[in-house]
mmCIF file of C-alpha atoms in Angstrom:
data_model
loop_
_atom_site.group_PDB
_atom_site.id
_atom_site.type_symbol
_atom_site.label_atom_id
_atom_site.label_comp_id
_atom_site.label_asym_id
_atom_site.label_seq_id
_atom_site.Cartn_x
_atom_site.Cartn_y
_atom_site.Cartn_z
ATOM 1 C CA THR A 1 245.425 135.852 151.230
ATOM 2 C CA GLY A 2 245.176 132.632 153.188
ATOM 3 C CA MET A 3 247.629 132.151 156.008
ATOM 4 C CA LYS A 4 250.047 134.700 154.566
ATOM 5 C CA THR A 5 250.223 138.217 155.950
ATOM 6 C CA TRP A 6 248.542 140.753 153.674
ATOM 7 C CA ALA A 7 249.615 144.239 154.617
ATOM 8 C CA PRO A 8 249.525 146.713 151.717
ATOM 9 C CA LEU A 9 250.343 149.584 154.101
ATOM 10 C CA GLY A 10 253.144 147.661 155.780
ATOM 11 C CA LEU A 11 251.462 147.710 159.204
ATOM 12 C CA ALA A 12 252.289 144.039 159.813
ATOM 13 C CA ALA A 13 255.979 144.926 159.865
ATOM 14 C CA LEU A 14 255.356 147.206 162.845
ATOM 15 C CA GLY A 15 254.276 144.346 165.086
ATOM 16 C CA SER A 16 255.905 141.254 166.465
ATOM 17 C CA PRO A 17 254.903 137.674 165.596
ATOM 18 C CA ALA A 18 252.973 137.655 168.894
ATOM 19 C CA THR A 19 250.994 140.720 167.792
ATOM 20 C CA LEU A 20 250.171 139.094 164.457
ATOM 21 C CA ALA A 21 249.128 135.914 166.301
ATOM 22 C CA PHE A 22 246.807 138.031 168.460
ATOM 23 C CA PHE A 23 245.227 139.598 165.359
ATOM 24 C CA ARG A 24 244.844 136.222 163.602
ATOM 25 C CA HIS A 25 243.263 134.674 166.708
ATOM 26 C CA ALA A 26 240.836 137.605 166.957
ATOM 27 C CA GLU A 27 240.033 137.262 163.253
ATOM 28 C CA LEU A 28 239.301 133.551 163.656
ATOM 29 C CA LYS A 29 237.027 134.243 166.633
ATOM 30 C CA HIS A 30 235.119 136.823 164.621
ATOM 31 C CA CYS A 31 234.933 134.401 161.684
ATOM 32 C CA ARG A 32 233.477 131.645 163.855
ATOM 33 C CA VAL A 33 230.950 133.979 165.459
ATOM 34 C CA ALA A 34 229.933 135.343 162.041
ATOM 35 C CA MET A 35 229.464 131.837 160.606
ATOM 36 C CA ALA A 36 227.270 130.875 163.568
ATOM 37 C CA ALA A 37 225.363 134.170 163.324
ATOM 38 C CA PHE A 38 224.687 133.768 159.616
ATOM 39 C CA VAL A 39 223.387 130.225 160.012
ATOM 40 C CA GLY A 40 221.421 131.356 163.074
ATOM 41 C CA TRP A 41 219.811 134.148 161.074
ATOM 42 C CA LEU A 42 218.767 131.700 158.338
ATOM 43 C CA VAL A 43 217.305 129.321 160.922
ATOM 44 C CA ALA A 44 215.495 132.201 162.637
ATOM 45 C CA VAL A 45 213.851 133.521 159.463
ATOM 46 C CA SER A 46 212.854 130.009 158.397
ATOM 47 C CA GLY A 47 210.721 129.596 161.522
ATOM 48 C CA VAL A 48 212.561 126.528 162.821
ATOM 49 C CA HIS A 49 212.229 126.278 166.598
ATOM 50 C CA PHE A 50 212.605 123.949 169.551
ATOM 51 C CA PRO A 51 209.460 122.392 171.018
ATOM 52 C CA GLY A 52 208.243 123.510 174.431
ATOM 53 C CA LEU A 53 208.772 126.591 176.543
ATOM 54 C CA CYS A 54 211.717 128.960 176.459
ATOM 55 C CA SER A 55 210.784 130.183 179.940
ATOM 56 C CA PHE A 56 208.539 128.265 182.317
ATOM 57 C CA SER A 57 208.155 131.217 184.690
ATOM 58 C CA GLU A 58 207.191 133.678 181.943
ATOM 59 C CA GLY A 59 205.275 131.173 179.796
ATOM 60 C CA VAL A 60 207.204 132.094 176.641
ATOM 61 C CA SER A 61 207.327 129.281 174.080
ATOM 62 C CA PHE A 62 209.929 128.813 171.379
ATOM 63 C CA GLU A 63 207.094 128.759 168.846
ATOM 64 C CA ASP A 64 205.916 132.227 169.933
ATOM 65 C CA ILE A 65 209.428 133.604 169.582
ATOM 66 C CA SER A 66 209.933 131.977 166.154
ATOM 67 C CA LYS A 67 207.139 134.129 164.688
ATOM 68 C CA LEU A 68 209.216 137.290 165.229
ATOM 69 C CA THR A 69 212.088 138.716 163.200
ATOM 70 C CA PRO A 70 215.560 137.581 164.322
ATOM 71 C CA LEU A 71 216.289 140.835 166.172
ATOM 72 C CA GLU A 72 212.876 140.739 167.851
ATOM 73 C CA GLN A 73 213.584 137.122 168.816
ATOM 74 C CA TRP A 74 216.666 138.193 170.776
ATOM 75 C CA ALA A 75 214.653 140.928 172.506
ATOM 76 C CA ALA A 76 211.975 138.352 173.424
ATOM 77 C CA VAL A 77 214.429 135.983 175.127
ATOM 78 C CA PRO A 78 213.994 136.283 178.929
ATOM 79 C CA ALA A 79 216.829 137.922 180.895
ATOM 80 C CA LEU A 80 217.948 134.628 182.458
ATOM 81 C CA GLY A 81 218.206 133.057 179.000
ATOM 82 C CA LYS A 82 220.398 135.915 177.813
ATOM 83 C CA ALA A 83 222.508 135.561 180.963
ATOM 84 C CA GLN A 84 223.026 131.838 180.232
ATOM 85 C CA ILE A 85 224.144 132.622 176.683
ATOM 86 C CA LEU A 86 226.578 135.303 177.867
ATOM 87 C CA LEU A 87 227.907 132.997 180.602
ATOM 88 C CA ALA A 88 228.574 130.240 178.052
ATOM 89 C CA ILE A 89 230.413 132.741 175.838
ATOM 90 C CA GLY A 90 232.423 133.904 178.858
ATOM 91 C CA ILE A 91 233.423 130.338 179.757
ATOM 92 C CA ILE A 92 234.592 129.651 176.191
ATOM 93 C CA GLU A 93 236.503 132.951 176.151
ATOM 94 C CA HIS A 94 238.110 132.221 179.522
ATOM 95 C CA ASN A 95 239.177 128.756 178.429
ATOM 96 C CA SER A 96 240.561 129.993 175.108
ATOM 97 C CA GLU A 97 242.490 132.928 176.587
ATOM 98 C CA TRP A 98 243.796 131.791 179.967
ATOM 99 C CA LYS A 99 243.759 128.004 180.206
ATOM 100 C CA ILE A 100 245.442 126.913 176.983
ATOM 101 C CA LYS A 101 249.215 126.460 177.212
ATOM 102 C CA PRO A 102 251.203 127.486 175.283
ATOM 103 C CA HIS A 103 249.176 130.614 174.745
ATOM 104 C CA TYR A 104 248.576 131.370 171.074
ATOM 105 C CA MET A 105 250.759 134.490 171.395
ATOM 106 C CA ALA A 106 253.688 132.538 172.876
ATOM 107 C CA ALA A 107 256.226 130.554 170.903
ATOM 108 C CA GLY A 108 254.599 127.333 169.758
ATOM 109 C CA GLY A 109 251.056 128.651 170.172
ATOM 110 C CA LYS A 110 248.728 128.534 167.177
ATOM 111 C CA PRO A 111 246.011 131.163 166.610
ATOM 112 C CA GLY A 112 242.540 129.616 166.620
ATOM 113 C CA ASP A 113 243.698 126.330 168.142
ATOM 114 C CA LEU A 114 241.515 125.710 171.183
ATOM 115 C CA LYS A 115 243.299 122.734 172.719
ATOM 116 C CA GLY A 116 241.359 123.072 175.964
ATOM 117 C CA LEU A 117 238.078 122.869 174.040
ATOM 118 C CA LYS A 118 239.016 120.235 171.457
ATOM 119 C CA SER A 119 236.055 118.010 172.267
ATOM 120 C CA PHE A 120 233.774 121.041 171.892
ATOM 121 C CA TRP A 121 235.064 122.056 168.462
ATOM 122 C CA ASP A 122 235.827 118.582 167.119
ATOM 123 C CA PRO A 123 233.764 115.998 169.029
ATOM 124 C CA ALA A 124 234.230 113.323 166.333
ATOM 125 C CA GLY A 125 238.014 113.778 166.291
ATOM 126 C CA LEU A 126 238.084 114.374 162.530
ATOM 127 C CA THR A 127 241.054 116.738 162.615
ATOM 128 C CA SER A 128 243.272 114.151 164.320
ATOM 129 C CA LYS A 129 242.854 111.880 161.278
ATOM 130 C CA MET A 130 243.925 114.548 158.757
ATOM 131 C CA SER A 131 247.362 115.027 157.294
ATOM 132 C CA ALA A 132 249.133 118.272 158.149
ATOM 133 C CA ALA A 133 248.620 119.564 154.592
ATOM 134 C CA LYS A 134 244.886 118.798 154.610
ATOM 135 C CA LEU A 135 244.476 120.353 158.057
ATOM 136 C CA GLU A 136 246.204 123.505 156.809
ATOM 137 C CA ARG A 137 243.829 123.627 153.794
ATOM 138 C CA GLN A 138 240.848 123.175 156.135
ATOM 139 C CA ARG A 139 242.074 126.014 158.344
ATOM 140 C CA LEU A 140 242.493 128.226 155.292
ATOM 141 C CA SER A 141 238.981 127.272 154.176
ATOM 142 C CA GLU A 142 237.619 128.145 157.629
ATOM 143 C CA LEU A 143 239.323 131.529 157.458
ATOM 144 C CA LYS A 144 238.007 132.338 153.974
ATOM 145 C CA ASN A 145 234.477 131.122 154.763
ATOM 146 C CA GLY A 146 234.568 133.125 157.974
ATOM 147 C CA ARG A 147 235.563 136.273 156.118
ATOM 148 C CA ALA A 148 232.662 135.719 153.718
ATOM 149 C CA ALA A 149 230.331 135.133 156.688
ATOM 150 C CA MET A 150 231.435 138.420 158.290
ATOM 151 C CA ILE A 151 230.500 140.236 155.084
ATOM 152 C CA GLY A 152 227.293 138.194 154.813
ATOM 153 C CA ILE A 153 225.960 138.786 158.321
ATOM 154 C CA ILE A 154 226.732 142.509 158.281
ATOM 155 C CA SER A 155 225.010 142.736 154.877
ATOM 156 C CA VAL A 156 221.927 140.972 156.224
ATOM 157 C CA LEU A 157 221.839 143.236 159.285
ATOM 158 C CA ILE A 158 222.195 146.371 157.160
ATOM 159 C CA ALA A 159 219.524 145.196 154.710
ATOM 160 C CA HIS A 160 217.197 144.471 157.631
ATOM 161 C CA ASN A 161 217.776 147.736 159.507
ATOM 162 C CA VAL A 162 218.556 150.405 156.887
ATOM 163 C CA PRO A 163 215.646 151.012 154.524
ATOM 164 C CA GLY A 164 216.805 151.433 150.933
ATOM 165 C CA SER A 165 220.289 150.074 151.592
ATOM 166 C CA ILE A 166 219.768 147.337 149.002
ATOM 167 C CA PRO A 167 219.544 148.967 145.564
ATOM 168 C CA LEU A 168 217.047 146.481 144.145
ATOM 169 C CA PRO A 169 213.851 147.751 142.507
ATOM 170 C CA ILE A 170 211.883 144.837 143.962
ATOM 171 C CA ASN A 171 210.873 143.978 147.497
ATOM 172 C CA PHE A 172 213.328 141.152 148.146
ATOM 173 C CA PRO A 173 211.828 138.572 150.553
ATOM 174 C CA ALA A 174 213.794 137.986 153.737
ATOM 175 C CA GLY A 175 211.835 135.136 155.177
ATOM 176 C CA PRO A 176 211.154 131.415 154.924
ATOM 177 C CA SER A 177 210.877 131.550 151.123
ATOM 178 C CA LEU A 178 214.607 132.228 150.980
ATOM 179 C CA ILE A 179 215.352 128.872 152.610
ATOM 180 C CA LEU A 180 212.814 126.709 150.775
ATOM 181 C CA PRO A 181 215.194 125.587 148.001
ATOM 182 C CA PHE A 182 217.559 124.211 150.659
ATOM 183 C CA GLN A 183 215.030 122.273 152.733
#
């Protein structure tokens, strides 16, 4: 559907442009998280890890954690590490919701545009060099890829956690062998 409103039940007509902007912004956030999660899952199952210790006080190394499944890896991260991750997410959320003016729900605001975090999302300044038409195509591409990533990561999680949810007669490998063609 791209940047057009798709509402087969007519629910979009019930809301204001600000409400639709809120929904689009939420969709873009979920798309970005899903894209990061999907890539993160692939990195986790491939065994790629940082050198050194994840926690000096607990003696947990990144290599030890990389030998676990992705969900076990999250459980193995020390509490302070999880707190740092959640704090970083909170800072990004705070900056995207309360510091950017005009707000994406106000007139002139654009869903998904994180002006206050531009150097975070586009450190090379590539979007400033694009024409308006190309930037719009890139945004549409981000939205479509994000929707695919949402389906992809939920599919991977279901396949990992619900035995028999994948109707394949073979034991499909979900490990480093999946990534080997791309290395």
